Amino acid sequence: MSEKRKITVAYGDGIGPEIMDATLRILDAAEAPLEYDEIKVGEQVYKSGISSGIEDSAWDSLRENKIFLKAPITTPQGGGYKSLNVTIRKTLGLYANVRPCRAYTPFVKSNFPKMNLTIVRENEEDLYAGIEHQQTEEVVQTLKLVSRPGIESIVRYAFEYARLNNRKKVTCMTKDNIMKQSDGLFHRVFNRVSEEYPNIEADHMIIDIGSAKLADNPESFDVVVTLNLYGDIISDIAAEVAGSVGLGGSSNVGQTVAMFEAIHGSAPDIAGKNIANPSGLLNGAIMMLVHLGETKLAEKIENAWLKTIEDGIHTGDVYEEGTSTALVGTKEFADAVIERLGQTPSTFKPVYYKEDADPIDTKHIPTTHYRTKTLVGVDVFIDWREHDRDANVIGQTLENAQGEALKLKMITNRGVKVYPSGFPETFKTDHWRCRYTAPAGSCSNKDVYDLLKRIDDAGLDFIKTEHLYEFDGVRGYSLGQGE
Ligand code: NAD
């Protein structure tokens, strides 16, 4: 990067302006070849009546500059305001959330002195697609949608991150013992991609035990890759147990645009007092430099920052009698980092980034195509609460509605088989999943359509359908519990 590169910056709310000012002063003192294009986001934009928290004109800057350094913002309570982060992530396709969490003992207290891990969280899919419906009086649904290309991108990102940062292991966390389709696909893609990285150890943990281990023994993890919801939860666990919420930076990376920020929020309780720690945003800015290929500059700033921390020059949030040598404000902390540019830490290992590190690029994703997709049945969901919810009554009606091709196989309620031969103890809601199946190749959409007509004629209220397919002869749907 020889000439100056324009990036978009937002000073945010609360402590945002103070920590952004400190961060940009350090970048400038280190001669980062950057120019700043400021946009307004956050509280004042929300309060001007824009529920997304970002003005329309700001998108042009983000799309043109492609790199966004963002200070934390305050989300006003109530009033239908949308999360700015979610809007930016989704609009600009920022599919990877990367959050390094490490301890800085003995200078910053942590129960896990050797902890040094990075969470790579899928950012766009999973339950966060926000596709929700009330289907009956008693039952609502949230759709969990994941895609093979989405999974390929995030898994590949995690391995590329590990390769470029000299990491030794990538752990995948899913709940594929229960969600064999969605989480199962994530795990399978992880296994396949891991074969391309023989020098990096790959392992898998079920998310529940994985989270417990992360809280209990975080030092045993290196890079963790997981789906959106699990990643949201475990990245907070990891940041908390590292004991350095005020120090961590994070990135949200897409194919063309990337956003860098601090992990923490706008801390309105300490705003305007020159006491906030600017390290979280600075660490976000260091991740940005690595992303831009400015690895030497990233090393220079990170090593100066580590030296400042180990010299005991601390802001109030990490200051400790006996360990720290000076209690400083936001500005003075930035001055101390600037003074140390060019120095390396002696207790902490100096940081080194590969000089020829390419920005991570997961654009060329090989996708596997199936050859055959065969309709083998349909799940018809019905809203029904008559006859004391006796499954035999609805079962008989639905058997009478079956045609030549599609035969009633079973009915489940909340996933548990209740017909034929269910248990009277099983609790039943007003939401019935009725599975009709046919031998492969013997039914079509027309048969589904005719079946729905007969169900409607029988006076039952069908509320949705899901087709059952086999892909290359492999079942593409889950079995009911007890099927
Ligand atoms: P917070 O992270 O702002 O503050 C939690 C506690 O940590 C406070 O006591 C605060 O003083 C302290 N703290 C945080 N950062 C610090 C720093 N750099 N130096 C010293 N102390 C620091 O979390 P919160 O209070 O739950 O949220 C405040 C606002 O921030 C809310 O409006 C929330 O929506 C928003 N928020 C924004 C982002 C973002 O923009 N990415 C992220 C989280 C929260």
Short mmCIF file of C-alpha atoms and ligand atoms in Angstrom, two decimals:
data_model
loop_
_atom_site.label_atom_id
_atom_site.label_comp_id
_atom_site.label_asym_id
_atom_site.label_seq_id
_atom_site.Cartn_x
_atom_site.Cartn_y
_atom_site.Cartn_z
CA MET A 1 0.00 0.00 0.00
CA SER A 2 2.14 2.93 -1.17
CA GLU A 3 -0.35 5.77 -1.63
CA LYS A 4 -2.86 6.65 1.01
CA ARG A 5 -5.82 4.33 1.31
CA LYS A 6 -9.16 5.90 2.16
CA ILE A 7 -11.15 4.13 4.86
CA THR A 8 -14.53 4.97 6.37
CA VAL A 9 -14.61 5.83 10.08
CA ALA A 10 -17.45 6.49 12.54
CA TYR A 11 -16.76 8.10 15.92
CA GLY A 12 -19.86 6.52 17.48
CA ASP A 13 -21.41 7.45 20.82
CA GLY A 14 -20.46 7.53 24.51
CA ILE A 15 -16.70 6.88 24.78
CA GLY A 16 -16.58 6.36 20.97
CA PRO A 17 -15.14 9.79 20.04
CA GLU A 18 -12.41 9.58 22.73
CA ILE A 19 -11.21 6.10 21.84
CA MET A 20 -11.43 6.79 18.10
CA ASP A 21 -9.36 9.92 18.52
CA ALA A 22 -6.74 7.96 20.51
CA THR A 23 -6.69 5.15 17.93
CA LEU A 24 -6.32 7.43 14.92
CA ARG A 25 -3.55 9.39 16.65
CA ILE A 26 -1.62 6.12 17.11
CA LEU A 27 -2.24 5.09 13.48
CA ASP A 28 -1.03 8.50 12.27
CA ALA A 29 2.04 8.48 14.52
CA ALA A 30 2.92 5.05 13.11
CA GLU A 31 2.60 6.59 9.62
CA ALA A 32 -0.23 4.35 8.53
CA PRO A 33 -0.92 5.42 4.94
CA LEU A 34 -4.60 6.02 5.59
CA GLU A 35 -7.10 8.78 4.93
CA TYR A 36 -10.36 8.97 6.83
CA ASP A 37 -13.82 9.51 5.43
CA GLU A 38 -16.15 10.15 8.37
CA ILE A 39 -19.76 8.98 8.43
CA LYS A 40 -22.40 9.45 11.10
CA VAL A 41 -23.99 6.38 12.66
CA GLY A 42 -25.68 5.68 15.97
CA GLU A 43 -27.71 7.59 18.51
CA GLN A 44 -28.10 10.93 16.76
CA VAL A 45 -29.06 9.20 13.52
CA TYR A 46 -31.58 6.96 15.32
CA LYS A 47 -33.03 10.00 17.06
CA SER A 48 -33.39 11.86 13.77
CA GLY A 49 -35.97 9.20 12.88
CA ILE A 50 -33.82 6.74 10.89
CA SER A 51 -34.58 3.37 12.53
CA SER A 52 -31.51 1.66 11.01
CA GLY A 53 -29.08 4.11 12.72
CA ILE A 54 -27.25 4.85 9.46
CA GLU A 55 -27.96 7.56 6.88
CA ASP A 56 -28.54 6.49 3.27
CA SER A 57 -25.56 8.57 2.08
CA ALA A 58 -23.20 6.64 4.41
CA TRP A 59 -23.63 3.46 2.35
CA ASP A 60 -21.84 5.12 -0.62
CA SER A 61 -18.78 5.74 1.55
CA LEU A 62 -18.80 2.15 2.86
CA ARG A 63 -19.22 0.62 -0.59
CA GLU A 64 -16.53 2.81 -2.11
CA ASN A 65 -13.90 2.53 0.63
CA LYS A 66 -14.73 -1.08 1.59
CA ILE A 67 -13.02 -0.77 4.98
CA PHE A 68 -14.92 0.53 8.00
CA LEU A 69 -13.39 1.35 11.40
CA LYS A 70 -16.31 1.84 13.75
CA ALA A 71 -16.42 3.09 17.33
CA PRO A 72 -19.18 1.66 19.54
CA ILE A 73 -22.60 3.21 19.34
CA THR A 74 -25.51 3.53 21.76
CA THR A 75 -28.73 1.83 20.71
CA PRO A 76 -31.63 3.81 22.19
CA GLN A 77 -33.99 1.62 24.22
CA GLY A 78 -37.44 0.77 22.76
CA GLY A 79 -38.88 2.63 19.78
CA GLY A 80 -38.35 -0.08 17.15
CA TYR A 81 -34.68 0.77 16.50
CA LYS A 82 -32.84 -1.89 14.55
CA SER A 83 -29.37 -3.14 15.46
CA LEU A 84 -26.91 -1.20 13.32
CA ASN A 85 -24.43 -4.06 13.42
CA VAL A 86 -26.96 -6.56 12.12
CA THR A 87 -28.04 -4.14 9.36
CA ILE A 88 -24.44 -3.49 8.26
CA ARG A 89 -23.49 -7.18 8.40
CA LYS A 90 -26.45 -8.29 6.33
CA THR A 91 -26.47 -5.42 3.84
CA LEU A 92 -22.77 -5.70 3.06
CA GLY A 93 -22.52 -9.49 3.31
CA LEU A 94 -20.06 -9.52 6.23
CA TYR A 95 -20.21 -13.27 6.72
CA ALA A 96 -17.33 -13.81 9.16
CA ASN A 97 -17.14 -12.41 12.67
CA VAL A 98 -13.64 -12.87 14.03
CA ARG A 99 -12.97 -12.31 17.70
CA PRO A 100 -9.54 -13.02 19.20
CA CYS A 101 -9.66 -13.48 22.98
CA ARG A 102 -6.45 -13.72 24.93
CA ALA A 103 -5.10 -13.18 28.40
CA TYR A 104 -2.42 -10.60 29.15
CA THR A 105 -1.15 -11.98 32.43
CA PRO A 106 0.73 -11.13 34.57
CA PHE A 107 -0.07 -7.51 33.65
CA VAL A 108 -3.85 -7.92 33.38
CA LYS A 109 -5.45 -10.41 35.76
CA SER A 110 -6.98 -13.55 34.25
CA ASN A 111 -7.75 -16.99 35.62
CA PHE A 112 -6.37 -18.48 32.41
CA PRO A 113 -2.94 -16.99 31.79
CA LYS A 114 -2.19 -19.06 28.67
CA MET A 115 -5.54 -18.44 27.00
CA ASN A 116 -5.15 -17.27 23.40
CA LEU A 117 -7.97 -18.27 21.10
CA THR A 118 -10.00 -16.86 18.24
CA ILE A 119 -13.71 -17.42 17.64
CA VAL A 120 -14.76 -17.41 13.98
CA ARG A 121 -18.54 -17.05 13.93
CA GLU A 122 -20.80 -17.35 10.89
CA ASN A 123 -22.57 -14.02 10.72
CA GLU A 124 -25.44 -14.13 8.23
CA GLU A 125 -27.36 -17.39 8.42
CA ASP A 126 -28.86 -19.73 11.01
CA LEU A 127 -31.66 -18.47 13.25
CA TYR A 128 -30.58 -14.87 12.59
CA ALA A 129 -32.28 -14.87 9.18
CA GLY A 130 -35.23 -13.67 11.26
CA ILE A 131 -37.85 -15.73 9.41
CA GLU A 132 -40.53 -16.30 12.01
CA HIS A 133 -44.23 -17.14 11.91
CA GLN A 134 -47.06 -17.79 14.28
CA GLN A 135 -48.65 -20.89 12.76
CA THR A 136 -51.44 -21.74 15.16
CA GLU A 137 -52.75 -20.22 18.35
CA GLU A 138 -50.22 -22.22 20.35
CA VAL A 139 -47.23 -22.63 18.09
CA VAL A 140 -44.68 -20.24 16.59
CA GLN A 141 -41.64 -21.09 14.51
CA THR A 142 -38.25 -19.59 13.72
CA LEU A 143 -36.59 -21.03 10.65
CA LYS A 144 -32.99 -22.12 10.94
CA LEU A 145 -31.61 -21.82 7.43
CA VAL A 146 -28.02 -22.60 6.54
CA SER A 147 -26.50 -22.93 3.09
CA ARG A 148 -23.64 -25.02 1.77
CA PRO A 149 -21.88 -21.97 0.23
CA GLY A 150 -22.36 -20.03 3.50
CA ILE A 151 -20.83 -22.87 5.51
CA GLU A 152 -18.01 -23.39 3.01
CA SER A 153 -17.09 -19.69 3.27
CA ILE A 154 -16.93 -19.59 7.06
CA VAL A 155 -15.14 -22.91 7.48
CA ARG A 156 -12.59 -21.99 4.83
CA TYR A 157 -12.18 -18.58 6.47
CA ALA A 158 -11.37 -20.27 9.78
CA PHE A 159 -8.70 -22.51 8.23
CA GLU A 160 -7.18 -19.64 6.23
CA TYR A 161 -7.13 -17.52 9.39
CA ALA A 162 -5.36 -20.38 11.21
CA ARG A 163 -2.84 -20.77 8.39
CA LEU A 164 -2.00 -17.06 8.18
CA ASN A 165 -1.76 -16.62 11.95
CA ASN A 166 0.37 -19.70 12.67
CA ARG A 167 -2.46 -21.36 14.54
CA LYS A 168 -2.27 -25.10 15.07
CA LYS A 169 -5.83 -26.28 15.57
CA VAL A 170 -9.38 -25.50 14.42
CA THR A 171 -12.26 -26.79 16.53
CA CYS A 172 -15.73 -26.97 14.98
CA MET A 173 -18.73 -26.76 17.34
CA THR A 174 -22.20 -27.94 16.31
CA LYS A 175 -25.21 -29.77 17.71
CA ASP A 176 -25.32 -32.33 14.92
CA ASN A 177 -26.39 -35.15 17.22
CA ILE A 178 -29.79 -33.40 17.21
CA MET A 179 -29.85 -31.21 14.07
CA LYS A 180 -28.54 -33.75 11.63
CA GLN A 181 -29.48 -31.71 8.56
CA SER A 182 -28.32 -28.14 9.36
CA ASP A 183 -25.57 -28.74 11.90
CA GLY A 184 -24.79 -32.05 10.21
CA LEU A 185 -24.03 -30.20 6.97
CA PHE A 186 -21.77 -27.77 8.86
CA HIS A 187 -19.84 -30.68 10.37
CA ARG A 188 -19.56 -32.55 7.07
CA VAL A 189 -18.30 -29.47 5.20
CA PHE A 190 -15.83 -28.85 8.05
CA ASN A 191 -14.48 -32.41 7.71
CA ARG A 192 -14.09 -32.05 3.95
CA VAL A 193 -12.41 -28.61 4.03
CA SER A 194 -10.09 -29.71 6.87
CA GLU A 195 -8.56 -32.32 4.53
CA GLU A 196 -7.10 -29.44 2.48
CA TYR A 197 -5.14 -28.29 5.56
CA PRO A 198 -3.15 -31.35 6.69
CA ASN A 199 -0.84 -29.23 8.89
CA ILE A 200 -3.69 -27.88 10.99
CA GLU A 201 -5.32 -30.17 13.52
CA ALA A 202 -9.10 -30.35 13.12
CA ASP A 203 -11.51 -31.51 15.78
CA HIS A 204 -15.22 -31.33 16.52
CA MET A 205 -17.18 -30.86 19.74
CA ILE A 206 -20.88 -30.84 20.47
CA ILE A 207 -21.65 -27.20 21.34
CA ASP A 208 -22.93 -27.85 24.86
CA ILE A 209 -19.83 -29.64 26.09
CA GLY A 210 -17.68 -27.36 23.91
CA SER A 211 -19.04 -24.25 25.67
CA ALA A 212 -18.52 -25.86 29.06
CA LYS A 213 -14.89 -26.69 28.18
CA LEU A 214 -14.40 -23.19 26.82
CA ALA A 215 -15.47 -21.71 30.14
CA ASP A 216 -13.51 -24.25 32.20
CA ASN A 217 -10.36 -24.79 30.14
CA PRO A 218 -10.07 -22.06 27.47
CA GLU A 219 -6.32 -22.58 27.24
CA SER A 220 -6.89 -25.82 25.31
CA PHE A 221 -8.52 -24.00 22.35
CA ASP A 222 -6.88 -22.31 19.39
CA VAL A 223 -9.36 -21.36 16.60
CA VAL A 224 -13.05 -22.20 17.03
CA VAL A 225 -15.50 -22.09 14.11
CA THR A 226 -19.24 -22.34 14.58
CA LEU A 227 -22.72 -21.31 13.49
CA ASN A 228 -24.21 -17.88 14.15
CA LEU A 229 -26.17 -18.42 17.39
CA TYR A 230 -23.58 -20.65 19.08
CA GLY A 231 -20.87 -18.20 18.01
CA ASP A 232 -22.78 -15.29 19.52
CA ILE A 233 -22.91 -17.07 22.87
CA ILE A 234 -19.43 -18.55 23.01
CA SER A 235 -17.70 -15.36 21.89
CA ASP A 236 -19.12 -13.63 24.97
CA ILE A 237 -18.07 -16.55 27.17
CA ALA A 238 -14.55 -16.43 25.73
CA ALA A 239 -14.23 -12.64 26.10
CA GLU A 240 -15.46 -12.82 29.68
CA VAL A 241 -13.14 -15.60 30.82
CA ALA A 242 -10.17 -13.91 29.14
CA GLY A 243 -10.74 -11.06 31.61
CA SER A 244 -10.15 -8.48 28.90
CA VAL A 245 -13.52 -7.32 27.54
CA GLY A 246 -12.13 -3.77 27.38
CA LEU A 247 -9.09 -4.92 25.38
CA GLY A 248 -10.54 -7.06 22.60
CA GLY A 249 -11.05 -6.06 18.98
CA SER A 250 -13.20 -7.80 16.43
CA SER A 251 -13.75 -7.88 12.70
CA ASN A 252 -16.75 -8.55 10.48
CA VAL A 253 -15.46 -9.60 7.10
CA GLY A 254 -17.20 -10.03 3.75
CA GLN A 255 -16.05 -10.78 0.21
CA THR A 256 -15.56 -7.08 -0.54
CA VAL A 257 -16.23 -5.00 2.60
CA ALA A 258 -14.93 -5.43 6.15
CA MET A 259 -15.75 -3.69 9.42
CA PHE A 260 -13.44 -3.44 12.46
CA GLU A 261 -14.39 -2.43 15.98
CA ALA A 262 -13.96 -2.99 19.73
CA ILE A 263 -15.82 -5.83 21.44
CA HIS A 264 -17.29 -3.54 24.10
CA GLY A 265 -20.12 -1.02 23.86
CA SER A 266 -20.28 2.77 24.14
CA ALA A 267 -19.91 2.81 27.98
CA PRO A 268 -22.07 5.94 28.50
CA ASP A 269 -21.31 5.74 32.25
CA ILE A 270 -17.72 6.88 31.68
CA ALA A 271 -18.12 8.97 28.52
CA GLY A 272 -16.33 12.31 28.22
CA LYS A 273 -14.07 11.72 31.24
CA ASN A 274 -10.87 10.70 29.46
CA ILE A 275 -10.78 7.44 31.42
CA ALA A 276 -11.87 4.86 28.77
CA ASN A 277 -9.41 2.26 27.58
CA PRO A 278 -8.84 2.71 23.82
CA SER A 279 -7.22 -0.75 23.48
CA GLY A 280 -10.31 -2.58 22.13
CA LEU A 281 -10.69 -0.23 19.18
CA LEU A 282 -6.91 -0.12 18.68
CA ASN A 283 -6.84 -3.92 18.49
CA GLY A 284 -9.69 -3.74 15.96
CA ALA A 285 -7.58 -1.26 13.95
CA ILE A 286 -4.59 -3.65 14.12
CA MET A 287 -6.80 -6.42 12.66
CA MET A 288 -7.73 -3.95 9.92
CA LEU A 289 -4.06 -3.34 9.06
CA VAL A 290 -3.45 -7.10 8.80
CA HIS A 291 -6.52 -7.36 6.56
CA LEU A 292 -5.09 -4.59 4.35
CA GLY A 293 -1.79 -6.48 4.07
CA GLU A 294 0.00 -3.83 6.22
CA THR A 295 1.49 -6.54 8.41
CA LYS A 296 4.70 -4.71 9.37
CA LEU A 297 2.71 -1.71 10.50
CA ALA A 298 0.33 -3.96 12.44
CA GLU A 299 3.33 -5.57 14.18
CA LYS A 300 4.85 -2.18 15.00
CA ILE A 301 1.67 -0.89 16.65
CA GLU A 302 0.75 -4.14 18.41
CA ASN A 303 4.26 -4.57 19.83
CA ALA A 304 4.24 -0.95 21.09
CA TRP A 305 0.85 -1.60 22.68
CA LEU A 306 2.04 -4.83 24.35
CA LYS A 307 5.11 -2.95 25.65
CA THR A 308 2.85 -0.26 27.11
CA ILE A 309 0.75 -2.91 28.86
CA GLU A 310 3.79 -4.72 30.23
CA ASP A 311 5.36 -1.41 31.36
CA GLY A 312 2.32 -1.21 33.65
CA ILE A 313 0.85 1.92 32.05
CA HIS A 314 -2.83 1.20 32.51
CA THR A 315 -6.23 2.85 32.28
CA GLY A 316 -8.56 2.48 35.26
CA ASP A 317 -10.37 -0.64 34.01
CA VAL A 318 -7.19 -2.77 34.19
CA TYR A 319 -5.19 -0.80 36.75
CA GLU A 320 -4.11 -2.81 39.78
CA GLU A 321 -2.03 -1.71 42.74
CA GLY A 322 1.27 -3.62 42.77
CA THR A 323 1.13 -4.65 39.09
CA SER A 324 0.50 -1.34 37.35
CA THR A 325 3.06 1.48 37.47
CA ALA A 326 0.95 4.39 36.26
CA LEU A 327 -2.78 5.12 36.15
CA VAL A 328 -3.39 7.07 32.96
CA GLY A 329 -6.30 8.51 30.97
CA THR A 330 -7.32 7.71 27.39
CA LYS A 331 -5.09 10.41 25.84
CA GLU A 332 -2.08 9.62 28.01
CA PHE A 333 -2.40 5.91 27.24
CA ALA A 334 -2.32 6.71 23.51
CA ASP A 335 0.75 8.95 24.09
CA ALA A 336 2.47 6.04 25.88
CA VAL A 337 1.81 3.70 22.93
CA ILE A 338 3.10 6.36 20.50
CA GLU A 339 6.30 6.77 22.57
CA ARG A 340 6.91 3.02 22.29
CA LEU A 341 6.45 2.69 18.52
CA GLY A 342 9.49 0.75 17.30
CA GLN A 343 9.96 -1.08 20.62
CA THR A 344 9.09 -4.71 21.31
CA PRO A 345 7.78 -6.29 24.50
CA SER A 346 10.12 -8.42 26.60
CA THR A 347 7.74 -10.51 28.73
CA PHE A 348 5.05 -10.95 26.05
CA LYS A 349 6.17 -12.66 22.89
CA PRO A 350 6.58 -9.99 20.20
CA VAL A 351 3.94 -10.24 17.52
CA TYR A 352 4.89 -11.40 14.09
CA TYR A 353 2.64 -11.53 11.03
CA LYS A 354 3.62 -13.29 7.83
CA GLU A 355 4.97 -10.63 5.49
CA ASP A 356 3.41 -12.02 2.36
CA ALA A 357 0.06 -12.63 4.03
CA ASP A 358 -2.69 -12.29 1.44
CA PRO A 359 -6.00 -11.03 2.66
CA ILE A 360 -8.19 -14.04 3.30
CA ASP A 361 -10.16 -14.80 0.17
CA THR A 362 -12.83 -17.46 0.17
CA LYS A 363 -14.43 -16.35 -3.08
CA HIS A 364 -13.64 -19.38 -5.19
CA ILE A 365 -15.74 -21.92 -3.44
CA PRO A 366 -16.09 -25.36 -4.99
CA THR A 367 -19.70 -26.41 -4.56
CA THR A 368 -20.81 -29.99 -4.88
CA HIS A 369 -23.81 -30.51 -7.09
CA TYR A 370 -26.22 -33.34 -6.60
CA ARG A 371 -27.29 -35.31 -9.65
CA THR A 372 -30.80 -36.35 -8.72
CA LYS A 373 -33.48 -34.81 -6.51
CA THR A 374 -36.46 -37.11 -6.00
CA LEU A 375 -39.75 -36.24 -4.35
CA VAL A 376 -40.66 -39.03 -1.90
CA GLY A 377 -43.36 -37.39 0.18
CA VAL A 378 -44.70 -34.34 1.92
CA ASP A 379 -45.18 -33.13 5.49
CA VAL A 380 -48.50 -31.34 5.81
CA PHE A 381 -48.86 -29.18 8.94
CA ILE A 382 -52.38 -28.84 10.28
CA ASP A 383 -54.00 -26.56 12.87
CA TRP A 384 -56.45 -28.80 14.78
CA ARG A 385 -57.73 -28.90 18.34
CA GLU A 386 -61.03 -30.79 18.21
CA HIS A 387 -62.14 -34.08 19.85
CA ASP A 388 -59.87 -33.56 22.84
CA ARG A 389 -56.95 -33.66 20.41
CA ASP A 390 -57.36 -37.40 19.96
CA ALA A 391 -54.67 -38.35 17.43
CA ASN A 392 -56.76 -41.31 16.22
CA VAL A 393 -59.52 -38.96 15.05
CA ILE A 394 -57.27 -36.73 12.93
CA GLY A 395 -55.31 -39.83 11.87
CA GLN A 396 -58.44 -41.54 10.50
CA THR A 397 -59.54 -38.39 8.65
CA LEU A 398 -56.11 -37.99 7.09
CA GLU A 399 -55.91 -41.66 6.11
CA ASN A 400 -59.22 -41.25 4.33
CA ALA A 401 -57.72 -38.28 2.45
CA GLN A 402 -54.71 -40.21 1.12
CA GLY A 403 -54.63 -40.98 -2.60
CA GLU A 404 -53.06 -43.53 -4.90
CA ALA A 405 -49.55 -42.12 -4.64
CA LEU A 406 -49.11 -40.52 -1.22
CA LYS A 407 -49.97 -42.64 1.86
CA LEU A 408 -50.15 -41.38 5.43
CA LYS A 409 -47.01 -42.63 7.21
CA MET A 410 -47.30 -40.97 10.61
CA ILE A 411 -48.39 -37.90 12.52
CA THR A 412 -46.15 -36.11 15.02
CA ASN A 413 -46.88 -33.40 17.53
CA ARG A 414 -43.85 -31.26 18.53
CA GLY A 415 -41.75 -33.85 16.69
CA VAL A 416 -43.00 -36.90 18.63
CA LYS A 417 -44.97 -39.64 16.87
CA VAL A 418 -48.60 -39.71 18.02
CA TYR A 419 -50.18 -41.71 15.17
CA PRO A 420 -50.32 -44.60 14.49
CA SER A 421 -49.80 -46.08 17.96
CA GLY A 422 -48.74 -43.06 20.01
CA PHE A 423 -48.79 -42.84 23.80
CA PRO A 424 -51.64 -41.14 25.65
CA GLU A 425 -49.05 -39.48 27.92
CA THR A 426 -47.55 -37.45 25.03
CA PHE A 427 -48.56 -33.79 25.31
CA LYS A 428 -50.32 -32.51 22.19
CA THR A 429 -50.56 -28.93 20.93
CA ASP A 430 -52.80 -27.65 18.12
CA HIS A 431 -49.97 -28.12 15.58
CA TRP A 432 -49.85 -31.50 13.78
CA ARG A 433 -47.17 -32.59 11.33
CA CYS A 434 -48.68 -35.22 9.02
CA ARG A 435 -46.21 -37.18 6.91
CA TYR A 436 -47.30 -38.70 3.60
CA THR A 437 -44.78 -40.76 1.67
CA ALA A 438 -44.56 -42.53 -1.69
CA PRO A 439 -42.01 -44.87 -3.27
CA ALA A 440 -39.23 -42.84 -4.93
CA GLY A 441 -40.21 -41.66 -8.40
CA SER A 442 -43.91 -42.42 -7.98
CA CYS A 443 -45.25 -38.99 -6.98
CA SER A 444 -45.17 -35.43 -8.20
CA ASN A 445 -46.21 -31.93 -7.15
CA LYS A 446 -49.59 -32.68 -8.75
CA ASP A 447 -50.12 -35.50 -6.21
CA VAL A 448 -49.27 -33.07 -3.38
CA TYR A 449 -51.68 -30.54 -4.80
CA ASP A 450 -54.47 -33.16 -5.07
CA LEU A 451 -53.77 -34.36 -1.52
CA LEU A 452 -54.07 -30.82 -0.14
CA LYS A 453 -57.38 -30.42 -1.94
CA ARG A 454 -58.72 -33.60 -0.29
CA ILE A 455 -57.46 -32.48 3.14
CA ASP A 456 -59.17 -29.13 2.65
CA ASP A 457 -62.38 -30.89 1.53
CA ALA A 458 -62.23 -32.97 4.73
CA GLY A 459 -62.48 -29.70 6.67
CA LEU A 460 -58.92 -29.64 8.02
CA ASP A 461 -56.91 -26.40 8.10
CA PHE A 462 -53.49 -27.02 6.54
CA ILE A 463 -51.05 -24.23 7.38
CA LYS A 464 -47.89 -25.23 5.57
CA THR A 465 -46.14 -28.03 3.72
CA GLU A 466 -42.58 -29.24 3.47
CA HIS A 467 -41.61 -31.48 0.57
CA LEU A 468 -39.57 -34.58 1.36
CA TYR A 469 -36.71 -35.15 -1.07
CA GLU A 470 -33.89 -37.58 -1.58
CA PHE A 471 -30.72 -36.08 -3.05
CA ASP A 472 -28.76 -38.74 -4.98
CA GLY A 473 -30.74 -41.32 -3.01
CA VAL A 474 -29.83 -39.83 0.40
CA ARG A 475 -32.70 -38.80 2.67
CA GLY A 476 -32.86 -34.99 2.92
CA TYR A 477 -35.15 -34.72 5.94
CA SER A 478 -35.21 -35.89 9.53
CA LEU A 479 -37.25 -38.78 10.86
CA GLY A 480 -39.88 -38.12 13.51
CA GLN A 481 -39.03 -39.16 17.08
CA GLY A 482 -40.37 -42.70 17.25
CA GLU A 483 -40.72 -43.06 13.44
P1 NAD B 1 -20.49 -1.57 27.56
O1 NAD B 1 -19.49 -2.49 26.96
O2 NAD B 1 -20.62 -0.25 26.90
O3 NAD B 1 -20.10 -1.31 29.09
C1 NAD B 1 -20.04 -2.34 30.08
C2 NAD B 1 -19.12 -1.90 31.23
O4 NAD B 1 -17.76 -1.93 30.79
C3 NAD B 1 -19.38 -0.48 31.71
O5 NAD B 1 -19.19 -0.40 33.08
C4 NAD B 1 -18.32 0.34 31.02
O6 NAD B 1 -17.93 1.49 31.69
C5 NAD B 1 -17.17 -0.65 30.90
N1 NAD B 1 -16.36 -0.41 29.69
C6 NAD B 1 -16.71 -0.73 28.41
N2 NAD B 1 -15.75 -0.37 27.56
C7 NAD B 1 -14.78 0.19 28.30
C8 NAD B 1 -13.52 0.76 27.97
N3 NAD B 1 -13.08 0.83 26.71
N4 NAD B 1 -12.77 1.25 28.99
C9 NAD B 1 -13.19 1.17 30.25
N5 NAD B 1 -14.36 0.63 30.63
C10 NAD B 1 -15.16 0.16 29.66
O7 NAD B 1 -21.87 -2.34 27.60
P2 NAD B 1 -23.34 -1.80 27.96
O8 NAD B 1 -23.25 -0.83 29.10
O9 NAD B 1 -24.15 -3.01 28.07
O10 NAD B 1 -23.81 -1.04 26.66
C11 NAD B 1 -23.77 0.38 26.50
C12 NAD B 1 -24.28 0.74 25.11
O11 NAD B 1 -23.41 0.20 24.11
C13 NAD B 1 -25.67 0.17 24.79
O12 NAD B 1 -26.42 1.17 24.12
C14 NAD B 1 -25.39 -0.99 23.85
O13 NAD B 1 -26.48 -1.21 22.97
C15 NAD B 1 -24.17 -0.49 23.12
N6 NAD B 1 -23.31 -1.54 22.53
C16 NAD B 1 -22.77 -1.25 21.31
C17 NAD B 1 -21.90 -2.15 20.72
C18 NAD B 1 -21.31 -1.79 19.38
O14 NAD B 1 -21.48 -0.68 18.91
N7 NAD B 1 -20.60 -2.71 18.74
C19 NAD B 1 -21.57 -3.36 21.36
C20 NAD B 1 -22.13 -3.62 22.62
C21 NAD B 1 -22.99 -2.69 23.20
#
